Amino acid sequence: MSDTLSAVLMVGGTFLFAGLVKGVIGLGLPTVAMGLLGLAMRPVEAAALLLVPSLVTNVWQLLAGPCTNALLVRLWPMLLGVVAGTLAGSGLIVGATTGPATTSLGVALVLYGALGLAKPQLRVPPASEVWAGPLVGAVTGFVTGATGVFVIPAVPYLGSLGLERDELVQALGLSFTVSTLALAGGLAIHGALTFTASGTSLLAIVPALVGMALGGRLRARAHPELFRLFFFAGLLLLGGQLIWRGGA
């Protein structure tokens, strides 16, 4: 009983904190959840748990603005690449032993944390989106399939398109929604979606939404840039810990 209670508290606390981060800065729920859960379980198990709360919170983010159709028209080549890449790479997170999978997750978090701290000023010309979108989507999808983290390089790429703030928030929600669905499909194809994991993932919606609501209130009082600094620095430390554990 104590083990069950500990597991419930760990999963609930993880999604509460991950939701709070997303509520403050608009992203980070799946990344934080994968990183923290990856300290206690195999990455493939963590990926299965994050599916439902990630889908619900990102659909919420996607539908919060008026630009859905325009973004679909503009970003569909990238999104198609995400789906193809995720399905191609999902066998890695399912089939890999714990050490390499944990190390890969750690590397993904370190890269994302470093990019977030560096804040590179990238700009992709509209004419280049024809080839850059599918390429970025395919790489993002492969990383998603291999690690359960679907932010690299999609987030820097979307930030380089010159979108308005509300458009960017919606575009991130769209990209993360497609990535979540593609990851679910990849895990299902390889038999990694169990009834228990699906049920736990469903229950994790509650703390995730509570965390988002708390984060939304905190955003009005906290300094978002300072919060982002701590967030990305924390990802560096968390990723380093996972790399160390994977190689131990």
mmCIF file of N, CA and C in Angstrom, residues 129-241:
data_model
loop_
_atom_site.group_PDB
_atom_site.id
_atom_site.type_symbol
_atom_site.label_atom_id
_atom_site.label_comp_id
_atom_site.label_asym_id
_atom_site.label_seq_id
_atom_site.Cartn_x
_atom_site.Cartn_y
_atom_site.Cartn_z
ATOM 1 N N GLU A 129 10.806 27.829 -45.774
ATOM 2 C CA GLU A 129 9.899 26.956 -45.019
ATOM 3 C C GLU A 129 9.502 25.719 -45.819
ATOM 4 N N VAL A 130 9.581 25.796 -47.138
ATOM 5 C CA VAL A 130 9.184 24.672 -47.985
ATOM 6 C C VAL A 130 10.002 23.423 -47.666
ATOM 7 N N TRP A 131 11.319 23.605 -47.463
ATOM 8 C CA TRP A 131 12.174 22.454 -47.147
ATOM 9 C C TRP A 131 12.509 22.372 -45.661
ATOM 10 N N ALA A 132 12.572 23.527 -44.984
ATOM 11 C CA ALA A 132 12.945 23.525 -43.568
ATOM 12 C C ALA A 132 11.850 22.906 -42.698
ATOM 13 N N GLY A 133 10.576 23.177 -43.035
ATOM 14 C CA GLY A 133 9.474 22.650 -42.235
ATOM 15 C C GLY A 133 9.471 21.128 -42.157
ATOM 16 N N PRO A 134 9.465 20.428 -43.292
ATOM 17 C CA PRO A 134 9.480 18.954 -43.240
ATOM 18 C C PRO A 134 10.722 18.398 -42.558
ATOM 19 N N LEU A 135 11.886 19.038 -42.786
ATOM 20 C CA LEU A 135 13.120 18.563 -42.167
ATOM 21 C C LEU A 135 13.062 18.709 -40.650
ATOM 22 N N VAL A 136 12.655 19.881 -40.180
ATOM 23 C CA VAL A 136 12.534 20.118 -38.740
ATOM 24 C C VAL A 136 11.499 19.164 -38.141
ATOM 25 N N GLY A 137 10.385 18.976 -38.849
ATOM 26 C CA GLY A 137 9.357 18.067 -38.356
ATOM 27 C C GLY A 137 9.865 16.645 -38.225
ATOM 28 N N ALA A 138 10.588 16.164 -39.226
ATOM 29 C CA ALA A 138 11.093 14.790 -39.199
ATOM 30 C C ALA A 138 12.096 14.594 -38.065
ATOM 31 N N VAL A 139 12.993 15.574 -37.880
ATOM 32 C CA VAL A 139 13.983 15.467 -36.796
ATOM 33 C C VAL A 139 13.289 15.536 -35.443
ATOM 34 N N THR A 140 12.343 16.474 -35.301
ATOM 35 C CA THR A 140 11.588 16.571 -34.052
ATOM 36 C C THR A 140 10.851 15.270 -33.765
ATOM 37 N N GLY A 141 10.236 14.710 -34.791
ATOM 38 C CA GLY A 141 9.509 13.463 -34.610
ATOM 39 C C GLY A 141 10.420 12.329 -34.193
ATOM 40 N N PHE A 142 11.593 12.246 -34.805
ATOM 41 C CA PHE A 142 12.516 11.162 -34.454
ATOM 42 C C PHE A 142 12.974 11.297 -33.006
ATOM 43 N N VAL A 143 13.271 12.537 -32.589
ATOM 44 C CA VAL A 143 13.652 12.773 -31.193
ATOM 45 C C VAL A 143 12.486 12.416 -30.271
ATOM 46 N N THR A 144 11.272 12.761 -30.687
ATOM 47 C CA THR A 144 10.086 12.417 -29.906
ATOM 48 C C THR A 144 9.957 10.913 -29.745
ATOM 49 N N GLY A 145 10.086 10.198 -30.857
ATOM 50 C CA GLY A 145 9.958 8.753 -30.799
ATOM 51 C C GLY A 145 11.035 8.101 -29.958
ATOM 52 N N ALA A 146 12.235 8.695 -29.946
ATOM 53 C CA ALA A 146 13.356 8.098 -29.224
ATOM 54 C C ALA A 146 13.388 8.460 -27.750
ATOM 55 N N THR A 147 12.847 9.648 -27.387
ATOM 56 C CA THR A 147 13.011 10.135 -26.013
ATOM 57 C C THR A 147 11.707 10.526 -25.319
ATOM 58 N N GLY A 148 10.628 10.763 -26.082
ATOM 59 C CA GLY A 148 9.391 11.265 -25.490
ATOM 60 C C GLY A 148 9.386 12.774 -25.319
ATOM 61 N N VAL A 149 10.466 13.465 -25.743
ATOM 62 C CA VAL A 149 10.562 14.928 -25.649
ATOM 63 C C VAL A 149 10.359 15.512 -27.034
ATOM 64 N N PHE A 150 9.332 16.356 -27.209
ATOM 65 C CA PHE A 150 9.011 16.828 -28.553
ATOM 66 C C PHE A 150 9.162 18.335 -28.727
ATOM 67 N N VAL A 151 10.310 18.841 -28.271
ATOM 68 C CA VAL A 151 10.545 20.284 -28.365
ATOM 69 C C VAL A 151 11.728 20.633 -29.262
ATOM 70 N N ILE A 152 12.575 19.664 -29.589
ATOM 71 C CA ILE A 152 13.798 19.932 -30.344
ATOM 72 C C ILE A 152 13.714 19.279 -31.711
ATOM 73 N N PRO A 153 13.936 20.021 -32.785
ATOM 74 C CA PRO A 153 14.167 21.478 -32.880
ATOM 75 C C PRO A 153 12.903 22.278 -33.177
ATOM 76 N N ALA A 154 11.727 21.722 -32.908
ATOM 77 C CA ALA A 154 10.479 22.391 -33.290
ATOM 78 C C ALA A 154 10.310 23.748 -32.615
ATOM 79 N N VAL A 155 10.613 23.839 -31.309
ATOM 80 C CA VAL A 155 10.386 25.099 -30.597
ATOM 81 C C VAL A 155 11.273 26.222 -31.141
ATOM 82 N N PRO A 156 12.603 26.013 -31.290
ATOM 83 C CA PRO A 156 13.411 27.085 -31.905
ATOM 84 C C PRO A 156 12.957 27.428 -33.326
ATOM 85 N N TYR A 157 12.555 26.412 -34.077
ATOM 86 C CA TYR A 157 12.115 26.670 -35.452
ATOM 87 C C TYR A 157 10.856 27.538 -35.472
ATOM 88 N N LEU A 158 9.864 27.170 -34.671
ATOM 89 C CA LEU A 158 8.635 27.966 -34.644
ATOM 90 C C LEU A 158 8.917 29.387 -34.169
ATOM 91 N N GLY A 159 9.864 29.523 -33.237
ATOM 92 C CA GLY A 159 10.233 30.847 -32.766
ATOM 93 C C GLY A 159 10.952 31.683 -33.808
ATOM 94 N N SER A 160 11.442 31.031 -34.864
ATOM 95 C CA SER A 160 12.190 31.742 -35.909
ATOM 96 C C SER A 160 11.316 32.188 -37.072
ATOM 97 N N LEU A 161 10.009 31.899 -37.012
ATOM 98 C CA LEU A 161 9.133 32.191 -38.150
ATOM 99 C C LEU A 161 8.529 33.591 -38.107
ATOM 100 N N GLY A 162 8.847 34.350 -37.068
ATOM 101 C CA GLY A 162 8.326 35.710 -36.989
ATOM 102 C C GLY A 162 6.848 35.773 -36.632
ATOM 103 N N LEU A 163 6.339 34.773 -35.940
ATOM 104 C CA LEU A 163 4.934 34.762 -35.541
ATOM 105 C C LEU A 163 4.698 35.752 -34.408
ATOM 106 N N GLU A 164 3.495 36.312 -34.368
ATOM 107 C CA GLU A 164 3.105 37.122 -33.225
ATOM 108 C C GLU A 164 3.007 36.230 -31.983
ATOM 109 N N ARG A 165 3.041 36.850 -30.812
ATOM 110 C CA ARG A 165 3.096 36.072 -29.574
ATOM 111 C C ARG A 165 1.946 35.074 -29.473
ATOM 112 N N ASP A 166 0.710 35.532 -29.717
ATOM 113 C CA ASP A 166 -0.444 34.643 -29.608
ATOM 114 C C ASP A 166 -0.394 33.553 -30.672
ATOM 115 N N GLU A 167 0.080 33.901 -31.866
ATOM 116 C CA GLU A 167 0.228 32.899 -32.920
ATOM 117 C C GLU A 167 1.252 31.843 -32.527
ATOM 118 N N LEU A 168 2.354 32.278 -31.922
ATOM 119 C CA LEU A 168 3.400 31.349 -31.513
ATOM 120 C C LEU A 168 2.885 30.395 -30.441
ATOM 121 N N VAL A 169 2.148 30.920 -29.480
ATOM 122 C CA VAL A 169 1.577 30.067 -28.435
ATOM 123 C C VAL A 169 0.663 29.013 -29.058
ATOM 124 N N GLN A 170 -0.158 29.443 -30.018
ATOM 125 C CA GLN A 170 -1.039 28.497 -30.698
ATOM 126 C C GLN A 170 -0.257 27.490 -31.532
ATOM 127 N N ALA A 171 0.778 27.969 -32.216
ATOM 128 C CA ALA A 171 1.598 27.075 -33.046
ATOM 129 C C ALA A 171 2.279 26.016 -32.188
ATOM 130 N N LEU A 172 2.753 26.404 -31.012
ATOM 131 C CA LEU A 172 3.353 25.431 -30.089
ATOM 132 C C LEU A 172 2.311 24.413 -29.653
ATOM 133 N N GLY A 173 1.110 24.884 -29.333
ATOM 134 C CA GLY A 173 0.043 23.962 -28.953
ATOM 135 C C GLY A 173 -0.283 22.984 -30.061
ATOM 136 N N LEU A 174 -0.297 23.473 -31.306
ATOM 137 C CA LEU A 174 -0.575 22.614 -32.456
ATOM 138 C C LEU A 174 0.527 21.570 -32.630
ATOM 139 N N SER A 175 1.784 22.009 -32.583
ATOM 140 C CA SER A 175 2.908 21.095 -32.748
ATOM 141 C C SER A 175 2.927 20.037 -31.654
ATOM 142 N N PHE A 176 2.703 20.464 -30.404
ATOM 143 C CA PHE A 176 2.734 19.521 -29.289
ATOM 144 C C PHE A 176 1.558 18.549 -29.346
ATOM 145 N N THR A 177 0.406 19.027 -29.813
ATOM 146 C CA THR A 177 -0.754 18.146 -29.935
ATOM 147 C C THR A 177 -0.490 17.041 -30.947
ATOM 148 N N VAL A 178 0.025 17.412 -32.112
ATOM 149 C CA VAL A 178 0.342 16.425 -33.142
ATOM 150 C C VAL A 178 1.423 15.465 -32.647
ATOM 151 N N SER A 179 2.430 15.988 -31.959
ATOM 152 C CA SER A 179 3.495 15.140 -31.432
ATOM 153 C C SER A 179 2.957 14.135 -30.418
ATOM 154 N N THR A 180 2.040 14.597 -29.560
ATOM 155 C CA THR A 180 1.462 13.700 -28.562
ATOM 156 C C THR A 180 0.681 12.573 -29.222
ATOM 157 N N LEU A 181 -0.141 12.918 -30.208
ATOM 158 C CA LEU A 181 -0.921 11.898 -30.911
ATOM 159 C C LEU A 181 -0.014 10.928 -31.661
ATOM 160 N N ALA A 182 1.032 11.461 -32.286
ATOM 161 C CA ALA A 182 1.970 10.597 -33.018
ATOM 162 C C ALA A 182 2.708 9.668 -32.055
ATOM 163 N N LEU A 183 3.105 10.191 -30.892
ATOM 164 C CA LEU A 183 3.783 9.353 -29.903
ATOM 165 C C LEU A 183 2.863 8.261 -29.393
ATOM 166 N N ALA A 184 1.602 8.606 -29.160
ATOM 167 C CA ALA A 184 0.633 7.593 -28.740
ATOM 168 C C ALA A 184 0.512 6.504 -29.796
ATOM 169 N N GLY A 185 0.454 6.909 -31.070
ATOM 170 C CA GLY A 185 0.380 5.931 -32.147
ATOM 171 C C GLY A 185 1.613 5.047 -32.196
ATOM 172 N N GLY A 186 2.793 5.645 -32.019
ATOM 173 C CA GLY A 186 4.024 4.871 -32.042
ATOM 174 C C GLY A 186 4.097 3.873 -30.898
ATOM 175 N N LEU A 187 3.716 4.311 -29.698
ATOM 176 C CA LEU A 187 3.730 3.404 -28.549
ATOM 177 C C LEU A 187 2.712 2.273 -28.736
ATOM 178 N N ALA A 188 1.544 2.619 -29.297
ATOM 179 C CA ALA A 188 0.515 1.599 -29.521
ATOM 180 C C ALA A 188 0.984 0.557 -30.535
ATOM 181 N N ILE A 189 1.636 1.010 -31.592
ATOM 182 C CA ILE A 189 2.132 0.079 -32.613
ATOM 183 C C ILE A 189 3.081 -0.949 -32.005
ATOM 184 N N HIS A 190 3.880 -0.508 -31.040
ATOM 185 C CA HIS A 190 4.873 -1.393 -30.431
ATOM 186 C C HIS A 190 4.369 -2.051 -29.146
ATOM 187 N N GLY A 191 3.069 -1.931 -28.878
ATOM 188 C CA GLY A 191 2.485 -2.612 -27.726
ATOM 189 C C GLY A 191 2.894 -2.041 -26.386
ATOM 190 N N ALA A 192 3.249 -0.743 -26.338
ATOM 191 C CA ALA A 192 3.730 -0.140 -25.092
ATOM 192 C C ALA A 192 2.658 0.673 -24.372
ATOM 193 N N LEU A 193 1.423 0.648 -24.863
ATOM 194 C CA LEU A 193 0.325 1.347 -24.191
ATOM 195 C C LEU A 193 -0.524 0.327 -23.445
ATOM 196 N N THR A 194 -0.314 0.228 -22.147
ATOM 197 C CA THR A 194 -1.067 -0.727 -21.345
ATOM 198 C C THR A 194 -2.302 -0.055 -20.764
ATOM 199 N N PHE A 195 -3.248 -0.876 -20.338
ATOM 200 C CA PHE A 195 -4.476 -0.343 -19.731
ATOM 201 C C PHE A 195 -4.144 0.433 -18.455
ATOM 202 N N THR A 196 -3.208 -0.087 -17.658
ATOM 203 C CA THR A 196 -2.836 0.580 -16.410
ATOM 204 C C THR A 196 -2.236 1.943 -16.676
ATOM 205 N N ALA A 197 -1.313 2.003 -17.666
ATOM 206 C CA ALA A 197 -0.684 3.285 -17.998
ATOM 207 C C ALA A 197 -1.702 4.287 -18.514
ATOM 208 N N SER A 198 -2.652 3.818 -19.326
ATOM 209 C CA SER A 198 -3.676 4.714 -19.869
ATOM 210 C C SER A 198 -4.557 5.263 -18.760
ATOM 211 N N GLY A 199 -4.917 4.399 -17.793
ATOM 212 C CA GLY A 199 -5.744 4.851 -16.680
ATOM 213 C C GLY A 199 -5.025 5.857 -15.806
ATOM 214 N N THR A 200 -3.758 5.600 -15.522
ATOM 215 C CA THR A 200 -2.970 6.536 -14.718
ATOM 216 C C THR A 200 -2.792 7.861 -15.445
ATOM 217 N N SER A 201 -2.574 7.788 -16.756
ATOM 218 C CA SER A 201 -2.441 8.999 -17.556
ATOM 219 C C SER A 201 -3.714 9.829 -17.508
ATOM 220 N N LEU A 202 -4.857 9.155 -17.540
ATOM 221 C CA LEU A 202 -6.143 9.850 -17.467
ATOM 222 C C LEU A 202 -6.291 10.569 -16.130
ATOM 223 N N LEU A 203 -5.893 9.900 -15.047
ATOM 224 C CA LEU A 203 -6.001 10.504 -13.721
ATOM 225 C C LEU A 203 -5.044 11.682 -13.555
ATOM 226 N N ALA A 204 -3.944 11.673 -14.302
ATOM 227 C CA ALA A 204 -2.948 12.739 -14.176
ATOM 228 C C ALA A 204 -3.453 14.068 -14.736
ATOM 229 N N ILE A 205 -4.587 14.038 -15.453
ATOM 230 C CA ILE A 205 -5.143 15.286 -15.984
ATOM 231 C C ILE A 205 -5.444 16.272 -14.851
ATOM 232 N N VAL A 206 -5.993 15.754 -13.746
ATOM 233 C CA VAL A 206 -6.439 16.637 -12.659
ATOM 234 C C VAL A 206 -5.292 17.462 -12.088
ATOM 235 N N PRO A 207 -4.201 16.837 -11.622
ATOM 236 C CA PRO A 207 -3.113 17.686 -11.109
ATOM 237 C C PRO A 207 -2.492 18.572 -12.178
ATOM 238 N N ALA A 208 -2.464 18.124 -13.438
ATOM 239 C CA ALA A 208 -1.906 18.951 -14.504
ATOM 240 C C ALA A 208 -2.738 20.222 -14.693
ATOM 241 N N LEU A 209 -4.055 20.085 -14.698
ATOM 242 C CA LEU A 209 -4.925 21.250 -14.880
ATOM 243 C C LEU A 209 -4.896 22.165 -13.655
ATOM 244 N N VAL A 210 -4.820 21.568 -12.473
ATOM 245 C CA VAL A 210 -4.695 22.383 -11.260
ATOM 246 C C VAL A 210 -3.394 23.175 -11.305
ATOM 247 N N GLY A 211 -2.319 22.509 -11.720
ATOM 248 C CA GLY A 211 -1.040 23.193 -11.842
ATOM 249 C C GLY A 211 -1.092 24.327 -12.844
ATOM 250 N N MET A 212 -1.750 24.100 -13.993
ATOM 251 C CA MET A 212 -1.876 25.163 -14.987
ATOM 252 C C MET A 212 -2.646 26.355 -14.438
ATOM 253 N N ALA A 213 -3.709 26.084 -13.686
ATOM 254 C CA ALA A 213 -4.492 27.175 -13.100
ATOM 255 C C ALA A 213 -3.649 27.964 -12.099
ATOM 256 N N LEU A 214 -2.890 27.265 -11.269
ATOM 257 C CA LEU A 214 -2.006 27.940 -10.317
ATOM 258 C C LEU A 214 -0.922 28.731 -11.052
ATOM 259 N N GLY A 215 -0.383 28.132 -12.114
ATOM 260 C CA GLY A 215 0.639 28.818 -12.894
ATOM 261 C C GLY A 215 0.111 30.074 -13.550
ATOM 262 N N GLY A 216 -1.141 30.024 -14.012
ATOM 263 C CA GLY A 216 -1.751 31.202 -14.611
ATOM 264 C C GLY A 216 -1.859 32.345 -13.620
ATOM 265 N N ARG A 217 -2.177 32.016 -12.365
ATOM 266 C CA ARG A 217 -2.247 33.060 -11.343
ATOM 267 C C ARG A 217 -0.863 33.568 -10.972
ATOM 268 N N LEU A 218 0.093 32.634 -10.919
ATOM 269 C CA LEU A 218 1.453 33.017 -10.566
ATOM 270 C C LEU A 218 2.080 33.894 -11.640
ATOM 271 N N ARG A 219 1.676 33.684 -12.898
ATOM 272 C CA ARG A 219 2.238 34.447 -14.008
ATOM 273 C C ARG A 219 2.003 35.943 -13.840
ATOM 274 N N ALA A 220 0.888 36.304 -13.232
ATOM 275 C CA ALA A 220 0.575 37.719 -13.043
ATOM 276 C C ALA A 220 1.459 38.361 -11.970
ATOM 277 N N ARG A 221 2.078 37.529 -11.131
ATOM 278 C CA ARG A 221 2.891 38.057 -10.034
ATOM 279 C C ARG A 221 4.379 37.815 -10.242
ATOM 280 N N ALA A 222 4.720 36.705 -10.889
ATOM 281 C CA ALA A 222 6.123 36.348 -11.065
ATOM 282 C C ALA A 222 6.690 37.036 -12.303
ATOM 283 N N HIS A 223 8.002 37.098 -12.392
ATOM 284 C CA HIS A 223 8.679 37.639 -13.564
ATOM 285 C C HIS A 223 8.894 36.487 -14.538
ATOM 286 N N PRO A 224 8.170 36.455 -15.675
ATOM 287 C CA PRO A 224 8.250 35.301 -16.580
ATOM 288 C C PRO A 224 9.664 34.978 -17.045
ATOM 289 N N GLU A 225 10.472 36.003 -17.343
ATOM 290 C CA GLU A 225 11.823 35.756 -17.837
ATOM 291 C C GLU A 225 12.696 35.108 -16.769
ATOM 292 N N LEU A 226 12.538 35.538 -15.512
ATOM 293 C CA LEU A 226 13.287 34.920 -14.420
ATOM 294 C C LEU A 226 12.852 33.469 -14.239
ATOM 295 N N PHE A 227 11.557 33.234 -14.353
ATOM 296 C CA PHE A 227 11.039 31.873 -14.241
ATOM 297 C C PHE A 227 11.591 30.996 -15.359
ATOM 298 N N ARG A 228 11.650 31.539 -16.578
ATOM 299 C CA ARG A 228 12.201 30.794 -17.706
ATOM 300 C C ARG A 228 13.675 30.455 -17.471
ATOM 301 N N LEU A 229 14.416 31.404 -16.885
ATOM 302 C CA LEU A 229 15.823 31.172 -16.599
ATOM 303 C C LEU A 229 15.990 29.970 -15.674
ATOM 304 N N PHE A 230 15.211 29.954 -14.597
ATOM 305 C CA PHE A 230 15.288 28.833 -13.662
ATOM 306 C C PHE A 230 14.816 27.536 -14.324
ATOM 307 N N PHE A 231 13.803 27.648 -15.181
ATOM 308 C CA PHE A 231 13.273 26.467 -15.864
ATOM 309 C C PHE A 231 14.340 25.813 -16.738
ATOM 310 N N PHE A 232 14.987 26.595 -17.588
ATOM 311 C CA PHE A 232 15.984 26.021 -18.496
ATOM 312 C C PHE A 232 17.245 25.578 -17.746
ATOM 313 N N ALA A 233 17.628 26.322 -16.716
ATOM 314 C CA ALA A 233 18.761 25.885 -15.901
ATOM 315 C C ALA A 233 18.428 24.562 -15.203
ATOM 316 N N GLY A 234 17.192 24.441 -14.752
ATOM 317 C CA GLY A 234 16.764 23.187 -14.130
ATOM 318 C C GLY A 234 16.790 22.026 -15.104
ATOM 319 N N LEU A 235 16.426 22.291 -16.370
ATOM 320 C CA LEU A 235 16.487 21.228 -17.378
ATOM 321 C C LEU A 235 17.918 20.762 -17.602
ATOM 322 N N LEU A 236 18.870 21.697 -17.581
ATOM 323 C CA LEU A 236 20.275 21.319 -17.722
ATOM 324 C C LEU A 236 20.700 20.370 -16.603
ATOM 325 N N LEU A 237 20.342 20.719 -15.371
ATOM 326 C CA LEU A 237 20.713 19.893 -14.230
ATOM 327 C C LEU A 237 20.012 18.537 -14.280
ATOM 328 N N LEU A 238 18.724 18.563 -14.613
ATOM 329 C CA LEU A 238 17.957 17.331 -14.688
ATOM 330 C C LEU A 238 18.488 16.428 -15.796
ATOM 331 N N GLY A 239 18.784 17.026 -16.953
ATOM 332 C CA GLY A 239 19.339 16.249 -18.053
ATOM 333 C C GLY A 239 20.685 15.652 -17.701
ATOM 334 N N GLY A 240 21.532 16.442 -17.017
ATOM 335 C CA GLY A 240 22.823 15.921 -16.591
ATOM 336 C C GLY A 240 22.680 14.741 -15.643
ATOM 337 N N GLN A 241 21.717 14.834 -14.735
ATOM 338 C CA GLN A 241 21.463 13.729 -13.804
ATOM 339 C C GLN A 241 21.022 12.474 -14.549
#
